[in-house]
Short mmCIF file of C-alpha atoms in Angstrom, two decimals:
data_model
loop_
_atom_site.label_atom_id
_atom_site.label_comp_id
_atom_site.label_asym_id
_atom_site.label_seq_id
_atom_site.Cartn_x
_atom_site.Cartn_y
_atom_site.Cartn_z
CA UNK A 1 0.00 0.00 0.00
CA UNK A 2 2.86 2.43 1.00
CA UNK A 3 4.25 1.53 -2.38
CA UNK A 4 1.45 2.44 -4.30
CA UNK A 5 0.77 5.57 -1.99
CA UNK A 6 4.34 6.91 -3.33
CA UNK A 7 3.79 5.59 -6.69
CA UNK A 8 0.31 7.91 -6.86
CA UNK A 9 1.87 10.69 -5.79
CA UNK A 10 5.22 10.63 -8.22
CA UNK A 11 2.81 9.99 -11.40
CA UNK A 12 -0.11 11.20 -10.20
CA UNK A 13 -0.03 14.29 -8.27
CA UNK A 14 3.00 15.89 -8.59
CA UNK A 15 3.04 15.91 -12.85
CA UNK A 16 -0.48 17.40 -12.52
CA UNK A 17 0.39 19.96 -9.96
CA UNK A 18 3.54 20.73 -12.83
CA UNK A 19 0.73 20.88 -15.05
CA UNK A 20 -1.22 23.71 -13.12
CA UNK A 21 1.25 25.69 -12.40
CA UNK A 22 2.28 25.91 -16.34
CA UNK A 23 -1.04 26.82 -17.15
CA UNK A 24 -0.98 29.55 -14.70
CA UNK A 25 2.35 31.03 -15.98
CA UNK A 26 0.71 30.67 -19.27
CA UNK A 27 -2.22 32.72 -18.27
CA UNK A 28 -0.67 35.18 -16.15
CA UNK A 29 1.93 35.97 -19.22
CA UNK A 30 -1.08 36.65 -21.95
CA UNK A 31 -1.12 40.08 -23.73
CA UNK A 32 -4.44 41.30 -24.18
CA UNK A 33 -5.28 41.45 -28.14
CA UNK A 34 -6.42 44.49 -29.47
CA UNK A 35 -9.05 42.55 -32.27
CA UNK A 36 -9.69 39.47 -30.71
CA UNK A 37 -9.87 39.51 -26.56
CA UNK A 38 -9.71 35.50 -26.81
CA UNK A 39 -5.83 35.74 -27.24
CA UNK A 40 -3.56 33.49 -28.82
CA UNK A 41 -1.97 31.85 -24.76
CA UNK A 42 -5.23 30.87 -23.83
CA UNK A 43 -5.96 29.02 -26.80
CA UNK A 44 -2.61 27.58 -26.02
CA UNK A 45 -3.89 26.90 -22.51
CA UNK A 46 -7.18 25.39 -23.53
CA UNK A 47 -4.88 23.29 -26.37
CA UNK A 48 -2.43 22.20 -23.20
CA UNK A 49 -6.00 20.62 -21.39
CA UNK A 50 -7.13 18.72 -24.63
CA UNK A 51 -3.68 17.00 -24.30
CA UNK A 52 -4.61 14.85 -21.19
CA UNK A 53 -7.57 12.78 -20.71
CA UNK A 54 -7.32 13.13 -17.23
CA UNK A 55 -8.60 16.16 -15.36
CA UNK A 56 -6.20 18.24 -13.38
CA UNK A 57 -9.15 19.06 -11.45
CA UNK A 58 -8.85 14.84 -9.66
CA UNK A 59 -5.26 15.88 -8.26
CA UNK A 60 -5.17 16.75 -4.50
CA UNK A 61 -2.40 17.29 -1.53
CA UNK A 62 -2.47 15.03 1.30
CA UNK A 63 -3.11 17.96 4.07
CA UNK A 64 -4.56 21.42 2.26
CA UNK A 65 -3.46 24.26 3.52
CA UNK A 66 -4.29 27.91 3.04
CA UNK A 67 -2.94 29.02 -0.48
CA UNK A 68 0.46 31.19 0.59
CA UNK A 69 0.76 29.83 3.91
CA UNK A 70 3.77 28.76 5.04
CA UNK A 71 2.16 27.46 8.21
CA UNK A 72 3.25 23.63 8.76
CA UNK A 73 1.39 22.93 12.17
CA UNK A 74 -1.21 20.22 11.55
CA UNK A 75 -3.95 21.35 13.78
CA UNK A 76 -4.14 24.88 12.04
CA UNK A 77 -4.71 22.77 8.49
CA UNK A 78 -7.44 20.54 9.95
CA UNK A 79 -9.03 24.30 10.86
CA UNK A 80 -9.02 24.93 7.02
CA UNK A 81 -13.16 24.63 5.71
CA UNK A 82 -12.46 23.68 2.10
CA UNK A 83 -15.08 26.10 -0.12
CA UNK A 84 -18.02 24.95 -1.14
CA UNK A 85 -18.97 25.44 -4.97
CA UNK A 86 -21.08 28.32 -4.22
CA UNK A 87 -17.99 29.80 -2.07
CA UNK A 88 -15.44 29.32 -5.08
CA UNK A 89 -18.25 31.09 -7.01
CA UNK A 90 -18.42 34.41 -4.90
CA UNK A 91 -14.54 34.45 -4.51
CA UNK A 92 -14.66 34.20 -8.46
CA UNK A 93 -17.15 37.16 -8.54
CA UNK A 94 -14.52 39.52 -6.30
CA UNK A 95 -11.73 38.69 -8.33
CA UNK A 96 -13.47 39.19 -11.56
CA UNK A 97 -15.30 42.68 -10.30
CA UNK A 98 -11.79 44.22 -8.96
CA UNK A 99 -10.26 44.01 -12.34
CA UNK A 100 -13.31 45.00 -14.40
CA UNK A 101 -13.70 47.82 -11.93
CA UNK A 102 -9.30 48.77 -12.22
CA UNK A 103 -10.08 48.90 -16.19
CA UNK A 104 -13.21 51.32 -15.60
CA UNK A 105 -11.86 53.51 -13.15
CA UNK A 106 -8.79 53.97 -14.99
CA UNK A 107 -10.93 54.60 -18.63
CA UNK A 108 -11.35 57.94 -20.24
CA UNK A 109 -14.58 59.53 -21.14
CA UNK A 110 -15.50 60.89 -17.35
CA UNK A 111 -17.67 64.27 -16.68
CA UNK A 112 -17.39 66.17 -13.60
CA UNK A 113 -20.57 66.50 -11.67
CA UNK A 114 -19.09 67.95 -8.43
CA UNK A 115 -16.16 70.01 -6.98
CA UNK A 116 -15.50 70.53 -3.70
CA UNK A 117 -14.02 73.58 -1.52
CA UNK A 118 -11.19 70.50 -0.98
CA UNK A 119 -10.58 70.18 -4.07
CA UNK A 120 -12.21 66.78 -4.16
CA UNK A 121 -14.34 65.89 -7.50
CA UNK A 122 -17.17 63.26 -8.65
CA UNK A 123 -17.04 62.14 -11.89
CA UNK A 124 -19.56 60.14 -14.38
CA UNK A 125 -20.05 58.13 -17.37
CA UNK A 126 -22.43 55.62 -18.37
CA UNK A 127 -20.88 52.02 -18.09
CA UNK A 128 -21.73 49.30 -20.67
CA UNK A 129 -24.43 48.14 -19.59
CA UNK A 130 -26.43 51.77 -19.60
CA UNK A 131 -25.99 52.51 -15.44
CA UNK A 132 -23.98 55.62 -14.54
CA UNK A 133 -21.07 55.23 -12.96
CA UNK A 134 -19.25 57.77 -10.36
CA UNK A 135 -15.43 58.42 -9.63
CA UNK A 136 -14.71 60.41 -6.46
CA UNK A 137 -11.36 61.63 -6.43
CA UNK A 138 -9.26 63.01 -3.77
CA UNK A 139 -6.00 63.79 -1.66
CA UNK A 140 -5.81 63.15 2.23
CA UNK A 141 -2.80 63.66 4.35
CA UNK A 142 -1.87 59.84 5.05
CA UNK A 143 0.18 56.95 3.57
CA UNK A 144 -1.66 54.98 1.07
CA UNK A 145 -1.06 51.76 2.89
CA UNK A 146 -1.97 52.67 6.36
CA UNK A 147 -5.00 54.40 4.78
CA UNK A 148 -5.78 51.04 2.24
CA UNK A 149 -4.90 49.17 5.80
CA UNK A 150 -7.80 51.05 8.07
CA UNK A 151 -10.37 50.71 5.36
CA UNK A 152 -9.95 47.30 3.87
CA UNK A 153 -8.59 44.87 7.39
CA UNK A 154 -10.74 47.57 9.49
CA UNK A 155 -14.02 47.46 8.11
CA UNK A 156 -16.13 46.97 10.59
CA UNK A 157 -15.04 50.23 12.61
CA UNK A 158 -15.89 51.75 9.70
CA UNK A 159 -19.66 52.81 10.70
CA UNK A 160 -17.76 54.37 13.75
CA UNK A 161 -16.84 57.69 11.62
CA UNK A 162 -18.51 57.29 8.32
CA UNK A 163 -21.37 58.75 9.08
CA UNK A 164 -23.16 57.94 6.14
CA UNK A 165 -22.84 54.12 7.59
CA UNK A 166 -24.51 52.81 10.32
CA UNK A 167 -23.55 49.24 10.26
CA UNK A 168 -20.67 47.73 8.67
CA UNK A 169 -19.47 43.92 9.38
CA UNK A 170 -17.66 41.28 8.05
CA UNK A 171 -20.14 38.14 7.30
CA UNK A 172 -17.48 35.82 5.88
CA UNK A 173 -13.45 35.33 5.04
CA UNK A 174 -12.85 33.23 2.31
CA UNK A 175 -9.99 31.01 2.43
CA UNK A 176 -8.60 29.48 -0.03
CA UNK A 177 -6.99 26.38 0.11
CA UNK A 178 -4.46 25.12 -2.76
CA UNK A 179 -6.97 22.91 -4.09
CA UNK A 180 -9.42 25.34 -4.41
CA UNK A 181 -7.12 27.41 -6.31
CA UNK A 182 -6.48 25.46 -8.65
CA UNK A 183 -10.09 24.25 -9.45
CA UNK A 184 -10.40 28.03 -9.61
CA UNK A 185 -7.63 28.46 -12.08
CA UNK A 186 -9.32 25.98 -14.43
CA UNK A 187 -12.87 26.82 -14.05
CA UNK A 188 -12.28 30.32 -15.18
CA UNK A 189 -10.14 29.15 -18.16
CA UNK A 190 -12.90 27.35 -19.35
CA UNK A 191 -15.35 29.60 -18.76
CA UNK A 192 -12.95 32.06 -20.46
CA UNK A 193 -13.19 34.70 -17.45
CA UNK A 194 -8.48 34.90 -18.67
CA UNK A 195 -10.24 36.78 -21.60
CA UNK A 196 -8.84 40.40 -20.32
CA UNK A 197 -5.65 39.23 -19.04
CA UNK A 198 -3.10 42.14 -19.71
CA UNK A 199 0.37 43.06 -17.57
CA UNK A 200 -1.26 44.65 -15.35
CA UNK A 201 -4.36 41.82 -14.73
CA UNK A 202 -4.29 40.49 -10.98
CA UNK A 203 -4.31 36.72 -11.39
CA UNK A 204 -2.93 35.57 -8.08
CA UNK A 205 -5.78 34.42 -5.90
CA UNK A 206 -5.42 34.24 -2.44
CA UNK A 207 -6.89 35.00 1.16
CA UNK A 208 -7.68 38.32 0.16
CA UNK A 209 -11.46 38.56 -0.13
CA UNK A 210 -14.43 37.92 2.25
CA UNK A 211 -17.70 38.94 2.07
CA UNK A 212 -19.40 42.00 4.09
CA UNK A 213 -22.98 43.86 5.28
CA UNK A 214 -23.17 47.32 5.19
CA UNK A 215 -26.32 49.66 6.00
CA UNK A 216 -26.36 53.06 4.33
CA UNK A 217 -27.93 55.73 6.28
CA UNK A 218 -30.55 57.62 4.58
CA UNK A 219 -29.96 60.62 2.49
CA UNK A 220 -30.15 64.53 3.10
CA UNK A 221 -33.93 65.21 3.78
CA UNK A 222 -35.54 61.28 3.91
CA UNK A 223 -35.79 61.47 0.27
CA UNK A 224 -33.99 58.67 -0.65
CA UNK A 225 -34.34 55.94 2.68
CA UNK A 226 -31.32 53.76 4.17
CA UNK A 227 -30.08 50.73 2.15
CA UNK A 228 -28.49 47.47 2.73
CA UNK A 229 -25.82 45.78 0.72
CA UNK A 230 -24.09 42.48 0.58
CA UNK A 231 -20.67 42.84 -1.17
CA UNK A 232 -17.92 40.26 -1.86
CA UNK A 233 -14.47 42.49 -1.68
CA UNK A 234 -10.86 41.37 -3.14
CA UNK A 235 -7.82 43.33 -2.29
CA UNK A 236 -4.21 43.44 -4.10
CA UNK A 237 -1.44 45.73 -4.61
CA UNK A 238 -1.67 46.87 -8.30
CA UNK A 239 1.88 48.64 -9.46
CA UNK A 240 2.32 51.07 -6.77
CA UNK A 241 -2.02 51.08 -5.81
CA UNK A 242 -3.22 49.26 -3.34
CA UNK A 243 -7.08 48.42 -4.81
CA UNK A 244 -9.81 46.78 -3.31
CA UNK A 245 -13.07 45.71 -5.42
CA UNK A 246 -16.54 43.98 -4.93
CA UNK A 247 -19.73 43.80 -6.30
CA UNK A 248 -23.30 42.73 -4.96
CA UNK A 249 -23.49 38.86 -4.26
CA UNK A 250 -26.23 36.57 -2.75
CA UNK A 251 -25.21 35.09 0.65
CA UNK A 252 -27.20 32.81 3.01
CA UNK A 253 -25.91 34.33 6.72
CA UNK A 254 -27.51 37.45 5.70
CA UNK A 255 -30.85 37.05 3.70
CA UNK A 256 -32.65 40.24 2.32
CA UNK A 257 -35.47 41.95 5.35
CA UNK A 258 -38.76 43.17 4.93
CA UNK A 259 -37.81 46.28 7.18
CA UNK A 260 -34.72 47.89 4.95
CA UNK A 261 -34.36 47.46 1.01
CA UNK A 262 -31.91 45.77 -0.19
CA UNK A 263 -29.30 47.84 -2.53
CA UNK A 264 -27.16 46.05 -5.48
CA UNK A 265 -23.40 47.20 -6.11
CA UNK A 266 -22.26 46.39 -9.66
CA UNK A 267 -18.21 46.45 -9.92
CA UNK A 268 -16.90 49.10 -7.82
CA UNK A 269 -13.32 49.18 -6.06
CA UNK A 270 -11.30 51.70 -3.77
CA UNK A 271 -8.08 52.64 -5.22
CA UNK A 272 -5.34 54.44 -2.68
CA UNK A 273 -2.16 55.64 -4.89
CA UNK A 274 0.77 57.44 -3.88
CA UNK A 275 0.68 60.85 -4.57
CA UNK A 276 4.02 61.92 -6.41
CA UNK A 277 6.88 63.59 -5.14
CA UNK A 278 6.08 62.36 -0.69
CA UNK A 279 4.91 59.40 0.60
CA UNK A 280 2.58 60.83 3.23
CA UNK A 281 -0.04 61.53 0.94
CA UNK A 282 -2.67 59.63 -0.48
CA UNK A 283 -4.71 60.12 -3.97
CA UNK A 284 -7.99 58.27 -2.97
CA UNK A 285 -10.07 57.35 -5.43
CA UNK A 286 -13.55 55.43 -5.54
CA UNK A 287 -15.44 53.90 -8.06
CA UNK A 288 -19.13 53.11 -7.92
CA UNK A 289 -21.48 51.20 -9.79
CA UNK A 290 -25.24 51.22 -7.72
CA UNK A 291 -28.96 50.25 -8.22
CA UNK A 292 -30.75 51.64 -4.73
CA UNK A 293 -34.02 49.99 -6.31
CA UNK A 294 -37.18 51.36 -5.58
CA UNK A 295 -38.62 54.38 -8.02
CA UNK A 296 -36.36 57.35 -7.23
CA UNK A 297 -35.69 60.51 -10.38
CA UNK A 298 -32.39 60.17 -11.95
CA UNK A 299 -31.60 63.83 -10.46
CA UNK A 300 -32.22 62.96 -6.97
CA UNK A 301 -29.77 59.77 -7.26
CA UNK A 302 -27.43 61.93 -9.34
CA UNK A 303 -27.40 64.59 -6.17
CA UNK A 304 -27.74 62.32 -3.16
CA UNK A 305 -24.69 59.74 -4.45
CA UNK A 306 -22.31 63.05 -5.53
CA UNK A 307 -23.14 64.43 -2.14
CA UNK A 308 -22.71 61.44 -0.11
CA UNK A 309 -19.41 60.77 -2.37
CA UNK A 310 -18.05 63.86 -1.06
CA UNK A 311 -19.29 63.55 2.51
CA UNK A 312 -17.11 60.56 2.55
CA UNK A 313 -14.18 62.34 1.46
CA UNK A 314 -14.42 64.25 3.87
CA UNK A 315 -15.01 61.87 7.02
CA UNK A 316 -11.79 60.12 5.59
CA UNK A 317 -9.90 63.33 5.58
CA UNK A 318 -11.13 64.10 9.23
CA UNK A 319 -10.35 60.54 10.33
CA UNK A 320 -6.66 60.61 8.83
CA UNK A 321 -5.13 61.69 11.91
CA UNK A 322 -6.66 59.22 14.58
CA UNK A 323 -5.57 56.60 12.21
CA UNK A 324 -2.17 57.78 11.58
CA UNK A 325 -1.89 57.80 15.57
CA UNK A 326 -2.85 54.36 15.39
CA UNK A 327 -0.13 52.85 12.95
CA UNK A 328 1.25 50.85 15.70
CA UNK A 329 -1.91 48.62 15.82
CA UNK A 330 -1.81 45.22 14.42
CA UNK A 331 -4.88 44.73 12.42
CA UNK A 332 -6.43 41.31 13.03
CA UNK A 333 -6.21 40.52 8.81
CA UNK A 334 -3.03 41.91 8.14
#
């Protein structure tokens, strides 16, 4: 038995775990084509499958562990939940909706609506599918990190000085285990979600994302009443930007309620670059992509999101200096 135990892992596991990580260099190193987004690598990569009747997919490691963990203590990898199907799914969506919402934010074709006394503006455009968009930008006196740090590992003290919050929680972390990575990996190469893949394309999936409940506070006046939103959210370091995205899922632990309605986020994503020339300053920028639901006039979403875009600027830039006196604090994420 011991025999065939080493045997199955020599011919077995190992060559297919080669395999994967081949087609992941493969993927990662595609070059987005300007006529056909279905380039040339990943018909290379979908080529390198038909190869093998087996499925890479049947290959496993005797004890999982969390995807970059170097953590070899046994008891903290019988603590790992593999993810369900419907897991792998939402952790697909994050990934998916941070670099959808990079490309937007970083597109051309934006119209100021709104300028504050700060400096600070909103921007819009109408996205693909016909909803308007908004881009707040703005500068705050703070290192990008420690800032990207505070929002993103912090989240649920969030509602503590966003005052256009009331609630904010984290439902869910998702961890990945190797395994799950690379059923991941192969799922969206068939389902050709490497489509997009440029240089700049964030392909490694990790630990990085979890899901989270947030209540919005009602607007200026009652006129548009508090929502709720469910959001998966990925985070990764971009070039020098530190950018976390999400969009709207469906989760179980926290079902829609008859007493609040129930908001939907299409991709959206916090960027935090370094301003140049110092690295104590922060160019924060935030995309977002909203249906409040419910019958409410273009103009009075158009003025309650640009004001409560700006709002938030400015509860960031009033926050800045607790959380720069807080830099020593180990975040519980980090």
């Amino acid at each position: 038995m011991a025999w065939a135990e080493a045997w199955f892992i020599d011919f077995r596991v190992l060559p297919q775990e080669a395999r994967a990580k081949t087609i992941l260099e493969a993927a990662s190193g595609a070059q987005r084509s300007s006529r056909d987004p279905v380039t040339p690598q990943l018909e290379a990569v979908r080529n390198y499958f038909s190869n093998y009747p087996e499925t890479i997919a049947d290959f496993y490691s005797p004890m999982e562990s969390p995807f970059a963990s170097d953590d070899e203590d046994e008891d903290s990898r019988r603590d790992v939940t593999k993810l369900t199907p419907k897991e792998m799914q939402i952790q697909a969506a994050g990934c998916e909706a941070l670099q959808l919402a990079w490309d937007t934010i970083n597109s051309s074709g934006w119209k100021l609506e709104k300028e504050s006394s700060h400096g600070d503006t909103v921007q819009s455009k109408l996205g693909s599918k016909g909803s308007k968009l908004y881009k707040l930008v703005g500068e705050v006196e703070i290192e990008p990190k420690i800032l990207f740090d505070e929002m993103v590992y912090n989240f649920e003290n969030m509602s503590k000085w966003n005052k256009a919050m009331t609630l904010s929680k984290i439902v869910q972390l998702l961890m990945f285990t190797i395994m799950d990575y690379y059923r991941l990996l192969i799922r969206a190469t068939i389902m050709d979600c490497l489509q997009t893949i440029d240089s700049s394309t964030v392909v490694t999936i990790d630990s990085s994302t979890d899901v989270v409940y947030q209540v919005a506070a009602e607007g200026p006046g009652g006129i548009v009443t508090a929502r709720d939103f469910v959001n998966v959210r990925h985070w990764k370091k971009i070039g020098d930007n530190w950018v976390s995205g999400g969009i709207s899922v469906i989760h179980d632990d926290e079902p829609p309620q008859k007493s609040i309605v129930r908001g939907e986020n299409g991709p959206g994503c916090w960027v935090f670059r370094p301003v140049e020339g110092t690295t104590k300053k922060c160019s924060f920028q935030w995309l977002l992509d909203t249906d409040l639901k419910g019958w409410i006039p273009q103009y009075v979403i158009d003025q309650a999101l640009t004001h409560a875009m700006i709002d938030f600027m400015n509860c960031i830039r009033s926050y800045a200096p607790v959380i720069k006196g807080n830099t020593s604090e180990k975040y519980n994420f980090r």
